[in-house]
Amino acid sequence: MSEKNRDGKRNARERLAAEREKQKAAERRRRTLIVGASVVCVLGLAAVIGVVAANSGKDDSAKKAGPVVAPSGALGQDALAIPVGKEGSKSTLTVWEDFRCPACKGFETAYRPTVHELTDAGKLKVEYHLATLIDGNMGGSGSRRAANAAACAQDAGKFSAYHDVLYENQPEETKDAYAQNSRLIELAGKVDGLDTPAFRTCVQDGTHDSWVVKSNQAFQNGHFGGTPTVLLNGKNIYQDQSMTPAKLKQMVESADQG
């Protein structure tokens, strides 16, 4: 083999080795970038989770609300409970709820017929407490605006019917449709006699916004696991995996007979 050919082959091998080294260096840089980006993503996610956890259930948009105005007939400590049913009933169902909460809608859909039957029969009183958990976790103001509108309906003696309408028409959790007063007033049209000038003014002025904020603060202070929280005579029945509408009815009727 000539000297020229040997030099050519050596140069080719050197070029190939150099090219391979360049590829390895590029691969190392690529991996470094991927790892770095992953770390940034993880840290960013951790920061987001931290913010969500720190602000869980807080409705910061309502900080500048006006004086606390409880709805007509509200009772209990600081007048934060809206009662439905006969005052002398032997059983009391306490419900902490959020009109944007899908789990609350699930509970309402499953238990509403039984709850209505028992309240209409005078065997059960329900005390509704309104929270704004989803506003704090997802952003927006639909929980607060819907709660204010429900309190306005209570002023008109139409809380129970409007309460049911809000759940029957609940938007997707990520869609803050109840932040629009126009939508809340539109739904009032489904309740006979509710869509009045007084109701509209109450909704548009946010008459009960500060009361809703105070109610949500009570929810936070109660350290409940989430919404809905449902207590029968002080006992959390929502956590009871064996609970059904039929079982609830039996418990209430047994208490009524006793």
Tab-separated table of C-alpha atoms in Angstrom:
chain	number	residue	atom	x	y	z
A	1	MET	CA	0.000	0.000	0.000
A	2	SER	CA	1.373	3.395	-0.937
A	3	GLU	CA	2.172	6.048	1.652
A	4	LYS	CA	-0.468	8.249	0.041
A	5	ASN	CA	-3.206	5.655	0.538
A	6	ARG	CA	-2.201	5.062	4.160
A	7	ASP	CA	-2.352	8.792	4.863
A	8	GLY	CA	-5.771	8.984	3.224
A	9	LYS	CA	-7.174	6.162	5.333
A	10	ARG	CA	-5.705	7.642	8.512
A	11	ASN	CA	-7.202	11.015	7.741
A	12	ALA	CA	-10.588	9.388	7.082
A	13	ARG	CA	-10.477	7.553	10.404
A	14	GLU	CA	-9.525	10.755	12.183
A	15	ARG	CA	-12.353	12.645	10.535
A	16	LEU	CA	-14.788	9.874	11.469
A	17	ALA	CA	-13.563	9.867	15.076
A	18	ALA	CA	-13.843	13.644	15.243
A	19	GLU	CA	-17.371	13.481	13.848
A	20	ARG	CA	-18.352	10.850	16.415
A	21	GLU	CA	-16.942	12.987	19.209
A	22	LYS	CA	-18.946	15.959	17.972
A	23	GLN	CA	-22.102	13.825	17.964
A	24	LYS	CA	-21.416	12.626	21.511
A	25	ALA	CA	-20.877	16.204	22.682
A	26	ALA	CA	-24.132	17.275	21.026
A	27	GLU	CA	-25.948	14.377	22.683
A	28	ARG	CA	-24.556	15.360	26.079
A	29	ARG	CA	-25.723	18.956	25.557
A	30	ARG	CA	-29.168	17.726	24.503
A	31	ARG	CA	-29.479	15.565	27.619
A	32	THR	CA	-28.363	18.431	29.813
A	33	LEU	CA	-31.013	20.680	28.293
A	34	ILE	CA	-33.713	18.035	28.774
A	35	VAL	CA	-32.782	17.467	32.396
A	36	GLY	CA	-32.610	21.202	33.015
A	37	ALA	CA	-35.986	21.761	31.418
A	38	SER	CA	-37.449	18.903	33.443
A	39	VAL	CA	-36.142	20.420	36.647
A	40	VAL	CA	-37.658	23.767	35.711
A	41	CYS	CA	-40.991	22.089	34.958
A	42	VAL	CA	-40.957	20.198	38.241
A	43	LEU	CA	-40.074	23.314	40.192
A	44	GLY	CA	-42.701	25.280	38.327
A	45	LEU	CA	-45.325	22.634	39.053
A	46	ALA	CA	-44.300	22.559	42.700
A	47	ALA	CA	-44.665	26.311	42.850
A	48	VAL	CA	-48.124	26.125	41.287
A	49	ILE	CA	-49.153	23.373	43.688
A	50	GLY	CA	-47.856	25.441	46.570
A	51	VAL	CA	-49.852	28.465	45.462
A	52	VAL	CA	-53.011	26.387	45.001
A	53	ALA	CA	-52.570	24.785	48.412
A	54	ALA	CA	-51.880	28.110	50.064
A	55	ASN	CA	-54.947	29.686	48.496
A	56	SER	CA	-57.249	26.673	48.679
A	57	GLY	CA	-60.804	27.916	48.889
A	58	LYS	CA	-59.873	31.586	49.210
A	59	ASP	CA	-61.844	34.061	47.112
A	60	ASP	CA	-59.414	36.977	46.957
A	61	SER	CA	-61.609	38.872	44.488
A	62	ALA	CA	-64.147	39.510	47.241
A	63	LYS	CA	-61.835	41.303	49.681
A	64	LYS	CA	-63.352	44.710	48.926
A	65	ALA	CA	-66.956	43.631	49.457
A	66	GLY	CA	-69.229	45.920	51.461
A	67	PRO	CA	-70.963	45.483	54.826
A	68	VAL	CA	-72.244	42.052	55.862
A	69	VAL	CA	-75.940	41.728	55.043
A	70	ALA	CA	-77.440	38.382	56.008
A	71	PRO	CA	-80.359	37.130	53.913
A	72	SER	CA	-83.832	37.143	55.413
A	73	GLY	CA	-84.412	34.314	57.880
A	74	ALA	CA	-80.770	33.262	58.148
A	75	LEU	CA	-79.974	31.742	61.531
A	76	GLY	CA	-77.241	30.203	63.656
A	77	GLN	CA	-73.913	31.714	64.637
A	78	ASP	CA	-73.427	34.977	62.720
A	79	ALA	CA	-76.650	34.160	60.819
A	80	LEU	CA	-74.751	32.048	58.277
A	81	ALA	CA	-77.268	29.212	57.820
A	82	ILE	CA	-80.209	29.314	55.419
A	83	PRO	CA	-82.957	27.075	56.828
A	84	VAL	CA	-85.355	24.924	54.851
A	85	GLY	CA	-88.047	22.841	56.558
A	86	LYS	CA	-89.927	22.821	59.841
A	87	GLU	CA	-88.183	24.459	62.786
A	88	GLY	CA	-89.373	21.796	65.242
A	89	SER	CA	-88.053	18.834	63.260
A	90	LYS	CA	-86.153	16.281	65.334
A	91	SER	CA	-83.433	15.923	62.700
A	92	THR	CA	-81.236	18.610	61.189
A	93	LEU	CA	-79.208	18.135	58.031
A	94	THR	CA	-76.329	20.616	57.794
A	95	VAL	CA	-74.981	21.041	54.276
A	96	TRP	CA	-71.833	22.955	53.317
A	97	GLU	CA	-71.904	23.418	49.563
A	98	ASP	CA	-70.565	25.340	46.571
A	99	PHE	CA	-72.744	25.939	43.526
A	100	ARG	CA	-69.742	25.343	41.209
A	101	CYS	CA	-68.855	22.039	42.897
A	102	PRO	CA	-69.572	18.908	40.786
A	103	ALA	CA	-69.605	16.662	43.862
A	104	CYS	CA	-72.229	18.926	45.412
A	105	LYS	CA	-74.355	18.498	42.317
A	106	GLY	CA	-73.897	14.733	42.558
A	107	PHE	CA	-75.124	14.759	46.143
A	108	GLU	CA	-78.061	17.010	45.295
A	109	THR	CA	-79.106	14.876	42.330
A	110	ALA	CA	-79.043	11.661	44.360
A	111	TYR	CA	-80.568	12.931	47.621
A	112	ARG	CA	-82.837	15.793	46.565
A	113	PRO	CA	-86.085	13.782	46.235
A	114	THR	CA	-85.577	12.237	49.681
A	115	VAL	CA	-84.612	15.537	51.295
A	116	HIS	CA	-87.658	17.260	49.799
A	117	GLU	CA	-89.922	14.433	50.930
A	118	LEU	CA	-88.632	14.604	54.498
A	119	THR	CA	-88.700	18.415	54.751
A	120	ASP	CA	-92.204	18.577	53.250
A	121	ALA	CA	-93.346	16.022	55.831
A	122	GLY	CA	-91.924	18.114	58.665
A	123	LYS	CA	-89.476	15.381	59.672
A	124	LEU	CA	-86.257	17.136	58.615
A	125	LYS	CA	-84.842	20.632	58.705
A	126	VAL	CA	-81.924	21.502	56.410
A	127	GLU	CA	-79.424	24.273	57.139
A	128	TYR	CA	-77.484	25.324	54.058
A	129	HIS	CA	-74.078	26.966	54.373
A	130	LEU	CA	-72.570	28.451	51.214
A	131	ALA	CA	-68.864	28.237	50.383
A	132	THR	CA	-66.683	29.497	47.530
A	133	LEU	CA	-64.115	26.721	47.410
A	134	ILE	CA	-64.030	26.418	43.615
A	135	ASP	CA	-63.462	30.157	43.138
A	136	GLY	CA	-60.381	29.846	45.312
A	137	ASN	CA	-59.056	26.716	43.624
A	138	MET	CA	-60.017	27.322	39.981
A	139	GLY	CA	-60.201	31.106	39.867
A	140	GLY	CA	-63.206	33.223	39.002
A	141	SER	CA	-66.175	34.414	41.028
A	142	GLY	CA	-69.038	32.099	40.026
A	143	SER	CA	-69.290	30.424	43.426
A	144	ARG	CA	-69.622	33.774	45.171
A	145	ARG	CA	-71.965	35.307	42.626
A	146	ALA	CA	-74.243	32.228	42.657
A	147	ALA	CA	-74.225	32.173	46.468
A	148	ASN	CA	-75.168	35.856	46.556
A	149	ALA	CA	-77.991	35.190	44.085
A	150	ALA	CA	-79.205	32.272	46.213
A	151	ALA	CA	-79.214	34.580	49.247
A	152	CYS	CA	-81.223	37.078	47.200
A	153	ALA	CA	-83.670	34.275	46.424
A	154	GLN	CA	-83.902	33.611	50.171
A	155	ASP	CA	-84.948	37.246	50.640
A	156	ALA	CA	-87.782	36.534	48.224
A	157	GLY	CA	-88.758	33.285	49.954
A	158	LYS	CA	-87.619	31.263	46.924
A	159	PHE	CA	-84.301	29.819	48.102
A	160	SER	CA	-85.139	26.124	47.868
A	161	ALA	CA	-86.487	26.285	44.318
A	162	TYR	CA	-83.676	28.512	43.050
A	163	HIS	CA	-81.101	26.359	44.841
A	164	ASP	CA	-82.315	23.359	42.841
A	165	VAL	CA	-82.302	25.310	39.582
A	166	LEU	CA	-78.676	26.342	40.109
A	167	TYR	CA	-77.613	22.717	40.464
A	168	GLU	CA	-79.768	21.532	37.589
A	169	ASN	CA	-78.022	24.070	35.339
A	170	GLN	CA	-74.541	23.898	36.872
A	171	PRO	CA	-71.837	24.683	34.270
A	172	GLU	CA	-68.674	22.646	33.909
A	173	GLU	CA	-66.299	23.249	36.809
A	174	THR	CA	-63.762	24.985	34.562
A	175	LYS	CA	-66.380	27.304	33.026
A	176	ASP	CA	-67.168	30.219	35.305
A	177	ALA	CA	-70.602	30.879	33.809
A	178	TYR	CA	-72.127	31.807	37.163
A	179	ALA	CA	-69.808	34.800	37.333
A	180	GLN	CA	-72.260	36.473	34.936
A	181	ASN	CA	-75.172	38.126	36.741
A	182	SER	CA	-77.161	37.923	33.537
A	183	ARG	CA	-77.008	34.127	33.655
A	184	LEU	CA	-78.114	34.039	37.291
A	185	ILE	CA	-81.034	36.354	36.522
A	186	GLU	CA	-81.922	34.271	33.474
A	187	LEU	CA	-82.136	31.150	35.661
A	188	ALA	CA	-84.366	33.010	38.113
A	189	GLY	CA	-86.940	32.963	35.330
A	190	LYS	CA	-87.313	29.233	35.974
A	191	VAL	CA	-88.681	29.949	39.470
A	192	ASP	CA	-92.190	31.385	39.585
A	193	GLY	CA	-92.221	34.918	40.927
A	194	LEU	CA	-88.479	35.248	41.545
A	195	ASP	CA	-87.386	37.443	38.628
A	196	THR	CA	-88.410	40.787	40.101
A	197	PRO	CA	-86.742	44.207	40.148
A	198	ALA	CA	-85.805	43.652	43.803
A	199	PHE	CA	-84.120	40.339	43.012
A	200	ARG	CA	-82.271	41.779	40.041
A	201	THR	CA	-80.982	44.696	42.087
A	202	CYS	CA	-79.857	42.362	44.853
A	203	VAL	CA	-77.939	40.201	42.370
A	204	GLN	CA	-76.392	43.070	40.433
A	205	ASP	CA	-75.376	45.014	43.555
A	206	GLY	CA	-73.886	41.953	45.254
A	207	THR	CA	-75.966	42.755	48.328
A	208	HIS	CA	-74.913	39.596	50.179
A	209	ASP	CA	-71.334	39.303	48.880
A	210	SER	CA	-69.759	40.068	52.258
A	211	TRP	CA	-72.088	37.583	53.940
A	212	VAL	CA	-70.945	34.943	51.446
A	213	VAL	CA	-67.307	35.802	52.207
A	214	LYS	CA	-68.001	35.393	55.930
A	215	SER	CA	-69.743	32.075	55.295
A	216	ASN	CA	-66.750	30.829	53.338
A	217	GLN	CA	-64.437	31.925	56.148
A	218	ALA	CA	-66.522	29.823	58.540
A	219	PHE	CA	-66.123	26.897	56.160
A	220	GLN	CA	-62.353	27.384	56.167
A	221	ASN	CA	-62.260	27.703	59.943
A	222	GLY	CA	-64.233	24.476	60.266
A	223	HIS	CA	-61.386	22.541	58.596
A	224	PHE	CA	-63.827	20.452	56.601
A	225	GLY	CA	-62.404	18.074	54.010
A	226	GLY	CA	-64.210	19.728	51.116
A	227	THR	CA	-67.619	20.280	49.605
A	228	PRO	CA	-70.106	18.915	50.067
A	229	THR	CA	-69.853	18.349	53.790
A	230	VAL	CA	-73.124	16.845	55.030
A	231	LEU	CA	-73.904	16.388	58.709
A	232	LEU	CA	-77.000	14.706	60.132
A	233	ASN	CA	-77.507	15.873	63.700
A	234	GLY	CA	-73.806	16.720	63.834
A	235	LYS	CA	-72.536	13.431	62.367
A	236	ASN	CA	-70.761	13.507	59.002
A	237	ILE	CA	-72.814	11.169	56.834
A	238	TYR	CA	-71.158	12.110	53.539
A	239	GLN	CA	-68.086	10.165	54.633
A	240	ASP	CA	-70.223	7.086	55.342
A	241	GLN	CA	-69.652	4.787	52.371
A	242	SER	CA	-72.805	2.835	53.229
A	243	MET	CA	-75.044	5.913	53.172
A	244	THR	CA	-77.905	5.952	50.645
A	245	PRO	CA	-81.048	8.070	50.310
A	246	ALA	CA	-83.050	5.134	51.692
A	247	LYS	CA	-80.765	4.872	54.720
A	248	LEU	CA	-80.982	8.614	55.323
A	249	LYS	CA	-84.781	8.398	55.180
A	250	GLN	CA	-84.810	5.512	57.651
A	251	MET	CA	-82.539	7.383	60.093
A	252	VAL	CA	-84.667	10.531	59.947
A	253	GLU	CA	-87.937	8.659	60.317
A	254	SER	CA	-86.577	6.657	63.256
A	255	ALA	CA	-85.560	9.886	64.989
A	256	ASP	CA	-88.971	11.388	64.236
A	257	GLN	CA	-90.786	8.442	65.809
A	258	GLY	CA	-88.467	8.355	68.813
